[in-house]
PDB file of C-alpha atoms in Angstrom:
ATOM      1  CA  MET H  10      11.550  -4.862  11.638  1.00 97.00           C
ATOM      2  CA  LYS H  11      11.579  -3.996   8.525  1.00 98.00           C
ATOM      3  CA  LEU H  12      11.424  -7.218   5.667  1.00 98.00           C
ATOM      4  CA  LEU H  13      11.799  -6.323   2.134  1.00 98.00           C
ATOM      5  CA  ARG H  14      12.469  -8.139  -0.975  1.00 98.00           C
ATOM      6  CA  TYR H  15      14.679  -7.825  -3.498  1.00 98.00           C
ATOM      7  CA  GLY H  16      15.746  -8.424  -6.861  1.00 98.00           C
ATOM      8  CA  ALA H  17      14.738  -8.388 -10.788  1.00 98.00           C
ATOM      9  CA  PRO H  18      11.261  -8.297 -11.159  1.00 97.00           C
ATOM     10  CA  GLY H  19       9.150 -12.086 -10.039  1.00 96.00           C
ATOM     11  CA  GLN H  20      12.941 -13.067  -9.222  1.00 97.00           C
ATOM     12  CA  GLU H  21      12.695 -11.758  -5.738  1.00 98.00           C
ATOM     13  CA  ARG H  22      14.716 -12.640  -2.700  1.00 98.00           C
ATOM     14  CA  PRO H  23      13.462 -11.814   0.545  1.00 98.00           C
ATOM     15  CA  GLY H  24      15.573  -9.414   3.122  1.00 98.00           C
ATOM     16  CA  LEU H  25      16.193  -7.154   6.353  1.00 98.00           C
ATOM     17  CA  SER H  26      16.776  -3.777   6.092  1.00 98.00           C
ATOM     18  CA  HIS H  27      19.465  -3.255   9.149  1.00 97.00           C
ATOM     19  CA  ASP H  28      19.575  -0.639  11.546  1.00 95.00           C
ATOM     20  CA  ASP H  29      22.941   0.674   9.398  1.00 95.00           C
ATOM     21  CA  GLY H  30      21.629   1.156   6.216  1.00 95.00           C
ATOM     22  CA  THR H  31      22.438  -2.274   4.824  1.00 98.00           C
ATOM     23  CA  ILE H  32      20.157  -5.275   3.476  1.00 98.00           C
ATOM     24  CA  ARG H  33      20.524  -8.746   5.011  1.00 98.00           C
ATOM     25  CA  ASP H  34      19.710 -11.898   3.131  1.00 98.00           C
ATOM     26  CA  LEU H  35      16.784 -14.352   4.647  1.00 98.00           C
ATOM     27  CA  ALA H  36      17.393 -16.106   1.834  1.00 96.00           C
ATOM     28  CA  GLY H  37      17.496 -19.935   3.672  1.00 91.00           C
ATOM     29  CA  ILE H  38      16.457 -18.979   6.478  1.00 97.00           C
ATOM     30  CA  VAL H  39      12.763 -18.057   5.262  1.00 98.00           C
ATOM     31  CA  PRO H  40      11.747 -19.044   1.388  1.00 97.00           C
ATOM     32  CA  ASP H  41      10.098 -15.484   0.806  1.00 98.00           C
ATOM     33  CA  ILE H  42       8.204 -12.390   2.779  1.00 98.00           C
ATOM     34  CA  ALA H  43       4.840 -14.747   2.449  1.00 98.00           C
ATOM     35  CA  GLY H  44       2.716 -17.253   3.762  1.00 97.00           C
ATOM     36  CA  GLU H  45       3.481 -18.504   7.348  1.00 96.00           C
ATOM     37  CA  THR H  46       6.618 -16.096   7.747  1.00 98.00           C
ATOM     38  CA  LEU H  47       4.279 -13.531   7.887  1.00 98.00           C
ATOM     39  CA  GLY H  48       2.094 -15.264  11.056  1.00 98.00           C
ATOM     40  CA  ALA H  49       3.173 -14.838  14.780  1.00 96.00           C
ATOM     41  CA  ALA H  50       6.441 -18.279  14.815  1.00 97.00           C
ATOM     42  CA  GLY H  51       7.557 -16.852  11.366  1.00 98.00           C
ATOM     43  CA  LEU H  52       8.080 -13.230  12.354  1.00 98.00           C
ATOM     44  CA  ALA H  53       9.332 -14.355  16.294  1.00 98.00           C
ATOM     45  CA  ALA H  54      11.847 -16.731  14.491  1.00 97.00           C
ATOM     46  CA  LEU H  55      13.322 -14.413  12.266  1.00 98.00           C
ATOM     47  CA  ARG H  56      13.385 -11.510  15.066  1.00 97.00           C
ATOM     48  CA  ALA H  57      15.118 -13.647  17.283  1.00 97.00           C
ATOM     49  CA  LEU H  58      17.864 -13.756  13.989  1.00 97.00           C
ATOM     50  CA  ASP H  59      21.064 -11.583  14.893  1.00 97.00           C
ATOM     51  CA  PRO H  60      21.377  -8.503  11.961  1.00 97.00           C
ATOM     52  CA  ASP H  61      24.721  -8.866  12.117  1.00 97.00           C
ATOM     53  CA  SER H  62      25.403 -12.659  11.491  1.00 96.00           C
ATOM     54  CA  LEU H  63      22.988 -12.306   8.113  1.00 97.00           C
ATOM     55  CA  PRO H  64      24.627 -11.905   4.568  1.00 97.00           C
ATOM     56  CA  ILE H  65      25.508  -8.191   3.061  1.00 98.00           C
ATOM     57  CA  VAL H  66      23.686  -7.673   0.259  1.00 98.00           C
ATOM     58  CA  ALA H  67      26.531  -6.296  -2.443  1.00 96.00           C
ATOM     59  CA  GLY H  68      25.364  -2.920  -4.325  1.00 95.00           C
ATOM     60  CA  SER H  69      22.518  -1.885  -4.679  1.00 95.00           C
ATOM     61  CA  PRO H  70      19.694  -3.769  -6.051  1.00 98.00           C
ATOM     62  CA  ARG H  71      15.971  -3.384  -7.521  1.00 98.00           C
ATOM     63  CA  ILE H  72      13.265  -3.129  -4.126  1.00 98.00           C
ATOM     64  CA  GLY H  73      10.194  -4.956  -4.930  1.00 98.00           C
ATOM     65  CA  PRO H  74       7.157  -5.613  -3.644  1.00 98.00           C
ATOM     66  CA  CYS H  75       7.482  -6.117   0.109  1.00 98.00           C
ATOM     67  CA  VAL H  76       5.431  -8.950   0.119  1.00 98.00           C
ATOM     68  CA  GLY H  77       5.062 -11.811  -1.828  1.00 98.00           C
ATOM     69  CA  SER H  78       2.525 -14.259  -3.365  1.00 97.00           C
ATOM     70  CA  VAL H  79      -0.190 -11.321  -1.896  1.00 98.00           C
ATOM     71  CA  GLY H  80      -4.187 -13.893  -2.210  1.00 98.00           C
ATOM     72  CA  LYS H  81      -5.776 -10.278  -2.152  1.00 98.00           C
ATOM     73  CA  PHE H  82      -5.210  -6.337  -2.452  1.00 98.00           C
ATOM     74  CA  ILE H  83      -8.510  -5.280  -0.995  1.00 98.00           C
ATOM     75  CA  CYS H  84      -9.149  -1.025  -0.933  1.00 98.00           C
ATOM     76  CA  VAL H  85     -11.266   1.087   0.859  1.00 97.00           C
ATOM     77  CA  GLY H  86     -12.631   3.823  -0.652  1.00 93.00           C
ATOM     78  CA  LEU H  87     -13.660   7.874   0.639  1.00 91.00           C
ATOM     79  CA  ASN H  88     -12.196   6.628   4.344  1.00 96.00           C
ATOM     80  CA  TYR H  89     -10.941  10.005   5.093  1.00 92.00           C
ATOM     81  CA  ALA H  90     -14.292  12.191   5.167  1.00 83.00           C
ATOM     82  CA  ASP H  91     -12.647  15.780   3.384  1.00 79.00           C
ATOM     83  CA  HIS H  92     -11.664  13.420   0.670  1.00 80.00           C
ATOM     84  CA  ALA H  93     -14.941  12.345   0.601  1.00 78.00           C
ATOM     85  CA  ARG H  94     -16.042  15.946   0.546  1.00 78.00           C
ATOM     86  CA  GLU H  95     -13.188  17.310  -2.419  1.00 78.00           C
ATOM     87  CA  THR H  96     -14.990  14.019  -4.575  1.00 76.00           C
ATOM     88  CA  GLY H  97     -18.094  15.709  -4.023  1.00 77.00           C
ATOM     89  CA  LYS H  98     -19.771  12.222  -2.172  1.00 76.00           C
ATOM     90  CA  ALA H  99     -20.506  12.787   1.724  1.00 82.00           C
ATOM     91  CA  PRO H 100     -18.952  10.368   4.030  1.00 86.00           C
ATOM     92  CA  PRO H 101     -19.756   6.701   4.050  1.00 91.00           C
ATOM     93  CA  GLU H 102     -21.910   4.797   6.772  1.00 93.00           C
ATOM     94  CA  GLU H 103     -19.555   1.778   6.213  1.00 96.00           C
ATOM     95  CA  PRO H 104     -16.580   0.673   4.632  1.00 97.00           C
ATOM     96  CA  ILE H 105     -16.398   0.897   1.032  1.00 95.00           C
ATOM     97  CA  LEU H 106     -14.830  -2.200  -1.008  1.00 97.00           C
ATOM     98  CA  PHE H 107     -13.275  -2.651  -3.312  1.00 96.00           C
ATOM     99  CA  MET H 108     -11.152  -5.037  -5.167  1.00 96.00           C
ATOM    100  CA  LYS H 109      -7.123  -4.349  -6.779  1.00 98.00           C
ATOM    101  CA  ALA H 110      -6.245  -7.082  -9.355  1.00 98.00           C
ATOM    102  CA  THR H 111      -2.912  -8.420  -7.887  1.00 98.00           C
ATOM    103  CA  THR H 112      -1.236  -7.864 -11.312  1.00 98.00           C
ATOM    104  CA  ALA H 113      -0.892  -4.093 -10.978  1.00 98.00           C
ATOM    105  CA  ILE H 114       1.579  -4.978  -7.774  1.00 98.00           C
ATOM    106  CA  SER H 115       4.943  -3.095  -8.420  1.00 98.00           C
ATOM    107  CA  GLY H 116       7.882  -2.462  -6.356  1.00 98.00           C
ATOM    108  CA  PRO H 117       8.284   1.341  -4.551  1.00 99.00           C
ATOM    109  CA  PHE H 118      10.727   3.014  -6.931  1.00 98.00           C
ATOM    110  CA  ASP H 119       8.973   1.169 -10.015  1.00 98.00           C
ATOM    111  CA  GLU H 120       7.800   3.130 -13.192  1.00 98.00           C
ATOM    112  CA  VAL H 121       4.311   3.863 -12.896  1.00 98.00           C
ATOM    113  CA  GLU H 122       2.522   3.607 -16.409  1.00 98.00           C
ATOM    114  CA  ILE H 123       0.484   5.559 -17.762  1.00 98.00           C
ATOM    115  CA  PRO H 124      -2.551   3.390 -19.578  1.00 98.00           C
ATOM    116  CA  ARG H 125      -3.368   2.982 -23.175  1.00 97.00           C
ATOM    117  CA  GLY H 126      -6.477   6.760 -23.330  1.00 95.00           C
ATOM    118  CA  SER H 127      -6.009   7.781 -20.138  1.00 97.00           C
ATOM    119  CA  ALA H 128      -6.249  11.083 -19.515  1.00 95.00           C
ATOM    120  CA  LYS H 129      -7.260  10.989 -15.924  1.00 98.00           C
ATOM    121  CA  THR H 130      -3.977   9.548 -13.577  1.00 98.00           C
ATOM    122  CA  ASP H 131      -4.783  10.189 -10.087  1.00 98.00           C
ATOM    123  CA  TRP H 132      -2.244   9.390  -6.896  1.00 98.00           C
ATOM    124  CA  GLU H 133      -3.353   8.369  -3.850  1.00 98.00           C
ATOM    125  CA  VAL H 134      -0.995   7.590  -0.808  1.00 98.00           C
ATOM    126  CA  GLU H 135      -2.516   4.808   1.598  1.00 98.00           C
ATOM    127  CA  LEU H 136      -1.193   2.742   4.699  1.00 98.00           C
ATOM    128  CA  GLY H 137      -1.510  -0.126   4.091  1.00 98.00           C
ATOM    129  CA  VAL H 138      -1.860  -3.473   6.192  1.00 98.00           C
ATOM    130  CA  VAL H 139      -0.283  -6.512   5.419  1.00 98.00           C
ATOM    131  CA  ILE H 140      -2.363 -10.050   7.411  1.00 98.00           C
ATOM    132  CA  GLY H 141      -0.312 -12.371   9.109  1.00 98.00           C
ATOM    133  CA  THR H 142      -2.678 -14.396  10.525  1.00 98.00           C
ATOM    134  CA  ARG H 143      -6.264 -15.752   9.460  1.00 98.00           C
ATOM    135  CA  ALA H 144      -8.835 -13.592  10.142  1.00 98.00           C
ATOM    136  CA  LYS H 145     -12.127 -14.764  10.338  1.00 98.00           C
ATOM    137  CA  TYR H 146     -15.252 -12.986  12.225  1.00 98.00           C
ATOM    138  CA  VAL H 147     -12.655 -11.259  14.561  1.00 98.00           C
ATOM    139  CA  ALA H 148     -13.876  -8.878  16.662  1.00 98.00           C
ATOM    140  CA  GLU H 149     -12.808  -5.467  16.624  1.00 98.00           C
ATOM    141  CA  ASP H 150     -10.793  -5.945  20.234  1.00 98.00           C
ATOM    142  CA  GLU H 151      -8.970  -8.663  18.165  1.00 98.00           C
ATOM    143  CA  ALA H 152      -8.033  -7.638  15.438  1.00 98.00           C
ATOM    144  CA  LEU H 153      -4.722  -5.925  15.425  1.00 98.00           C
ATOM    145  CA  ALA H 154      -3.755 -10.004  16.393  1.00 98.00           C
ATOM    146  CA  HIS H 155      -4.196 -10.679  13.279  1.00 98.00           C
ATOM    147  CA  VAL H 156      -1.531  -7.434  11.458  1.00 98.00           C
ATOM    148  CA  ALA H 157       1.757  -9.152  10.629  1.00 98.00           C
ATOM    149  CA  GLY H 158       3.018  -4.911   9.798  1.00 98.00           C
ATOM    150  CA  TYR H 159       2.361  -2.308   7.953  1.00 98.00           C
ATOM    151  CA  CYS H 160       3.772  -1.075   4.572  1.00 98.00           C
ATOM    152  CA  LEU H 161       3.348   2.336   2.090  1.00 98.00           C
ATOM    153  CA  VAL H 162       1.198   2.109  -0.585  1.00 98.00           C
ATOM    154  CA  ASN H 163       0.215   4.267  -4.191  1.00 98.00           C
ATOM    155  CA  ASP H 164      -3.425   3.225  -5.302  1.00 98.00           C
ATOM    156  CA  VAL H 165      -3.035   4.443  -8.033  1.00 98.00           C
ATOM    157  CA  SER H 166      -6.518   5.627 -10.413  1.00 98.00           C
ATOM    158  CA  GLU H 167      -7.325   6.125 -13.739  1.00 98.00           C
ATOM    159  CA  ARG H 168     -10.836   8.309 -12.890  1.00 97.00           C
ATOM    160  CA  ALA H 169     -12.219   8.163 -15.836  1.00 96.00           C
ATOM    161  CA  PHE H 170     -12.096   4.107 -16.117  1.00 96.00           C
ATOM    162  CA  GLN H 171     -13.565   3.978 -12.580  1.00 94.00           C
ATOM    163  CA  SER H 172     -16.157   6.062 -12.631  1.00 90.00           C
ATOM    164  CA  GLU H 173     -17.075   6.963 -16.563  1.00 90.00           C
ATOM    165  CA  ARG H 174     -16.644   3.175 -17.936  1.00 90.00           C
ATOM    166  CA  GLY H 175     -19.762   1.294 -15.823  1.00 84.00           C
ATOM    167  CA  GLY H 176     -19.574  -1.344 -13.327  1.00 81.00           C
ATOM    168  CA  GLN H 177     -17.115  -1.680 -10.540  1.00 85.00           C
ATOM    169  CA  TRP H 178     -13.907   0.535  -9.544  1.00 90.00           C
ATOM    170  CA  THR H 179     -11.645  -1.965 -10.192  1.00 93.00           C
ATOM    171  CA  LYS H 180     -11.249  -0.887 -14.182  1.00 95.00           C
ATOM    172  CA  GLY H 181      -9.489   2.080 -13.057  1.00 97.00           C
ATOM    173  CA  LYS H 182      -7.553   0.697  -9.612  1.00 97.00           C
ATOM    174  CA  SER H 183      -6.040  -2.442 -11.788  1.00 98.00           C
ATOM    175  CA  HIS H 184      -3.977  -1.527 -14.606  1.00 98.00           C
ATOM    176  CA  ASP H 185      -0.159  -3.236 -14.674  1.00 98.00           C
ATOM    177  CA  THR H 186       2.049  -0.487 -12.139  1.00 98.00           C
ATOM    178  CA  PHE H 187      -0.580   0.487  -9.998  1.00 98.00           C
ATOM    179  CA  GLY H 188       0.101  -1.004  -6.628  1.00 98.00           C
ATOM    180  CA  PRO H 189       3.623  -0.116  -5.596  1.00 98.00           C
ATOM    181  CA  ILE H 190       3.974  -0.954  -2.091  1.00 98.00           C
ATOM    182  CA  GLY H 191       6.772  -1.098   0.271  1.00 98.00           C
ATOM    183  CA  PRO H 192       9.898  -0.590   0.421  1.00 98.00           C
ATOM    184  CA  TRP H 193       9.773  -1.843   3.710  1.00 98.00           C
ATOM    185  CA  LEU H 194       6.517  -4.317   5.224  1.00 98.00           C
ATOM    186  CA  VAL H 195       7.271  -2.917   8.839  1.00 98.00           C
ATOM    187  CA  THR H 196       6.601  -5.923  11.764  1.00 98.00           C
ATOM    188  CA  ARG H 197       2.978  -4.857  14.325  1.00 98.00           C
ATOM    189  CA  ASP H 198       5.503  -4.500  17.181  1.00 97.00           C
ATOM    190  CA  GLU H 199       7.223  -0.509  15.585  1.00 97.00           C
ATOM    191  CA  ILE H 200       4.476   0.619  15.372  1.00 98.00           C
ATOM    192  CA  ALA H 201       2.980   2.127  18.265  1.00 96.00           C
ATOM    193  CA  ASP H 202      -0.768   3.765  16.716  1.00 98.00           C
ATOM    194  CA  PRO H 203      -1.679   3.272  12.838  1.00 98.00           C
ATOM    195  CA  GLN H 204      -4.035   5.979  13.811  1.00 97.00           C
ATOM    196  CA  ALA H 205      -1.470   8.221  14.155  1.00 97.00           C
ATOM    197  CA  LEU H 206       0.442   8.278  11.423  1.00 98.00           C
ATOM    198  CA  SER H 207       1.407  11.508   9.125  1.00 98.00           C
ATOM    199  CA  ILE H 208       1.007  10.688   5.851  1.00 98.00           C
ATOM    200  CA  TRP H 209       2.290  13.002   2.084  1.00 98.00           C
ATOM    201  CA  LEU H 210       2.552  12.690  -1.387  1.00 98.00           C
ATOM    202  CA  GLU H 211       4.436  14.697  -3.381  1.00 98.00           C
ATOM    203  CA  VAL H 212       4.274  15.641  -7.572  1.00 98.00           C
ATOM    204  CA  ASP H 213       7.162  16.280  -9.167  1.00 98.00           C
ATOM    205  CA  GLY H 214       8.110  18.477  -5.625  1.00 98.00           C
ATOM    206  CA  ILE H 215       4.868  19.719  -5.109  1.00 98.00           C
ATOM    207  CA  ARG H 216       3.348  19.024  -1.478  1.00 98.00           C
ATOM    208  CA  ARG H 217      -0.235  17.471  -3.006  1.00 98.00           C
ATOM    209  CA  GLN H 218      -1.555  15.581  -0.038  1.00 97.00           C
ATOM    210  CA  ASP H 219      -0.217  15.919   3.946  1.00 97.00           C
ATOM    211  CA  GLY H 220      -2.982  14.069   6.157  1.00 96.00           C
ATOM    212  CA  SER H 221      -2.749  11.943   9.311  1.00 96.00           C
ATOM    213  CA  THR H 222      -4.092   8.626   9.748  1.00 97.00           C
ATOM    214  CA  ARG H 223      -6.314  10.177  13.023  1.00 95.00           C
ATOM    215  CA  THR H 224      -8.418  11.043  10.951  1.00 94.00           C
ATOM    216  CA  MET H 225      -9.658   8.008   8.849  1.00 96.00           C
ATOM    217  CA  ILE H 226     -13.299   7.516   9.201  1.00 96.00           C
ATOM    218  CA  PHE H 227     -12.806   3.391   9.861  1.00 98.00           C
ATOM    219  CA  GLY H 228      -9.307   3.328  11.414  1.00 98.00           C
ATOM    220  CA  VAL H 229      -6.834  -0.975  11.097  1.00 98.00           C
ATOM    221  CA  ALA H 230      -8.490  -2.644  13.526  1.00 98.00           C
ATOM    222  CA  LYS H 231     -12.516  -1.306  12.656  1.00 98.00           C
ATOM    223  CA  LEU H 232     -11.590  -2.697   9.061  1.00 98.00           C
ATOM    224  CA  VAL H 233     -10.135  -5.832   9.534  1.00 98.00           C
ATOM    225  CA  SER H 234     -12.798  -6.651  11.553  1.00 98.00           C
ATOM    226  CA  TYR H 235     -15.592  -5.697   9.747  1.00 98.00           C
ATOM    227  CA  ILE H 236     -13.687  -7.555   6.324  1.00 98.00           C
ATOM    228  CA  SER H 237     -13.536  -9.943   7.913  1.00 98.00           C
ATOM    229  CA  GLN H 238     -17.412 -11.016   8.218  1.00 98.00           C
ATOM    230  CA  PHE H 239     -17.580 -10.659   4.644  1.00 98.00           C
ATOM    231  CA  MET H 240     -14.413 -13.036   3.513  1.00 98.00           C
ATOM    232  CA  THR H 241     -11.453 -15.449   4.784  1.00 98.00           C
ATOM    233  CA  LEU H 242      -8.298 -12.738   5.460  1.00 98.00           C
ATOM    234  CA  GLN H 243      -5.223 -14.549   4.693  1.00 98.00           C
ATOM    235  CA  PRO H 244      -1.190 -14.463   5.909  1.00 98.00           C
ATOM    236  CA  GLY H 245      -0.725 -11.820   3.138  1.00 98.00           C
ATOM    237  CA  ASP H 246      -3.019 -10.601   1.895  1.00 98.00           C
ATOM    238  CA  ILE H 247      -3.158  -6.380   1.948  1.00 98.00           C
ATOM    239  CA  ILE H 248      -5.746  -4.301   2.740  1.00 98.00           C
ATOM    240  CA  ALA H 249      -5.111  -0.307   1.602  1.00 98.00           C
ATOM    241  CA  THR H 250      -7.364   1.647   3.921  1.00 98.00           C
ATOM    242  CA  GLY H 251      -7.918   4.795   2.091  1.00 97.00           C
ATOM    243  CA  THR H 252      -6.174   8.607   1.484  1.00 96.00           C
ATOM    244  CA  PRO H 253      -6.387  11.404   2.653  1.00 96.00           C
ATOM    245  CA  PRO H 254      -7.220  14.563   0.656  1.00 94.00           C
ATOM    246  CA  GLY H 255      -5.040  16.274  -2.218  1.00 96.00           C
ATOM    247  CA  VAL H 256      -5.630  13.942  -4.932  1.00 96.00           C
ATOM    248  CA  GLY H 257      -5.352  15.767  -8.570  1.00 97.00           C
ATOM    249  CA  LEU H 258      -9.587  14.591  -8.578  1.00 94.00           C
ATOM    250  CA  GLY H 259     -10.283  16.787  -6.226  1.00 92.00           C
ATOM    251  CA  HIS H 260      -8.686  19.881  -7.395  1.00 92.00           C
ATOM    252  CA  LYS H 261     -10.011  22.610  -9.399  1.00 91.00           C
ATOM    253  CA  PRO H 262      -9.834  22.353 -11.830  1.00 95.00           C
ATOM    254  CA  PRO H 263      -8.371  19.010 -11.442  1.00 96.00           C
ATOM    255  CA  ILE H 264      -4.645  17.667 -12.369  1.00 97.00           C
ATOM    256  CA  PHE H 265      -4.092  14.256 -13.698  1.00 98.00           C
ATOM    257  CA  LEU H 266      -0.906  12.687 -13.806  1.00 98.00           C
ATOM    258  CA  ALA H 267       0.756  12.686 -17.836  1.00 98.00           C
ATOM    259  CA  PRO H 268       4.708  10.686 -18.404  1.00 98.00           C
ATOM    260  CA  GLY H 269       7.098  12.393 -17.490  1.00 98.00           C
ATOM    261  CA  GLN H 270       6.392  13.096 -13.996  1.00 98.00           C
ATOM    262  CA  THR H 271       7.872  12.394 -10.103  1.00 98.00           C
ATOM    263  CA  MET H 272       5.789  11.230  -7.037  1.00 98.00           C
ATOM    264  CA  ARG H 273       7.215  10.432  -4.170  1.00 99.00           C
ATOM    265  CA  LEU H 274       5.023  10.094  -1.445  1.00 98.00           C
ATOM    266  CA  GLY H 275       5.718   8.530   2.029  1.00 98.00           C
ATOM    267  CA  ILE H 276       4.657   7.745   6.048  1.00 98.00           C
ATOM    268  CA  ASP H 277       6.039   8.191   9.445  1.00 97.00           C
ATOM    269  CA  GLY H 278       8.106   4.948   9.831  1.00 98.00           C
ATOM    270  CA  LEU H 279       7.012   2.891   6.656  1.00 98.00           C
ATOM    271  CA  GLY H 280       9.992   4.571   4.294  1.00 98.00           C
ATOM    272  CA  VAL H 281       9.845   6.378   1.062  1.00 98.00           C
ATOM    273  CA  GLN H 282       8.449   5.799  -2.506  1.00 98.00           C
ATOM    274  CA  THR H 283       9.454   7.199  -6.098  1.00 98.00           C
ATOM    275  CA  GLN H 284       7.504   6.876  -8.791  1.00 98.00           C
ATOM    276  CA  ARG H 285       8.661   8.087 -12.300  1.00 98.00           C
ATOM    277  CA  THR H 286       5.441   7.803 -14.831  1.00 98.00           C
ATOM    278  CA  VAL H 287       6.037   6.188 -18.412  1.00 98.00           C
ATOM    279  CA  GLU H 288       3.644   5.655 -21.393  1.00 98.00           C
ATOM    280  CA  ALA H 289       1.685   2.438 -21.101  1.00 98.00           C
ATOM    281  CA  ARG H 290       3.930  -0.982 -22.679  1.00 93.00           C
ATOM    282  CA  LEU H 291       2.918  -4.609 -23.932  1.00 90.00           C
TER     283      LEU H 291
END
């Protein structure tokens, strides 16, 4: 299934992307694409529905973030060896974890703000993992059973805020609009192997990132298991699993985003995002 949320910011309704290209309304069936809806029983109940029996959503509504009420937005740094090298760092021996503020979450086609004082806003296409059931001290061979599905993430980053302003990476990762997710949450059963997905990003029509999740240092099962040793993962938590090479910081000389540019990114089976960059608003 391809689950989504549509409507104005803060007023999104749950929906399903049907094979015929329509959006089908799930309001009245589930409260949101969040919480218990993401568990095994909730997804099974949705899977049992006949999509043709669901109301068609008219027009072309805004597509919002594909998961609601996200409790934790956990990110993994330097998880592709070739990306680590392009930033001048050695590949890590254990996953590097940091948090992205949930207020950064936005829709897949929403505008991305360039923060005030920014000179180094950058792009990062990533595979997102959406947790479906509580996971604490989970073994690696049991980890995927706790995954509801996958989504596309753009881990937008301000490199000067991240690395030149002291402290941890979070301040460079958390500006409003720096976490577009979606368009869909694609349930786990539709992705045969999360470590065999093409992943790419373009800026103004130029391909900047072109990789595969097979080159991750730590795969999805390892990451879910590893993170669960340090914190309990809850339904709706999102893990952004790292980015392949080709980020702006890695170019020589580096290139960064400015207002008026367009990012387009995608992952096999998870859809495509498009964002226009704008100056930050209040």
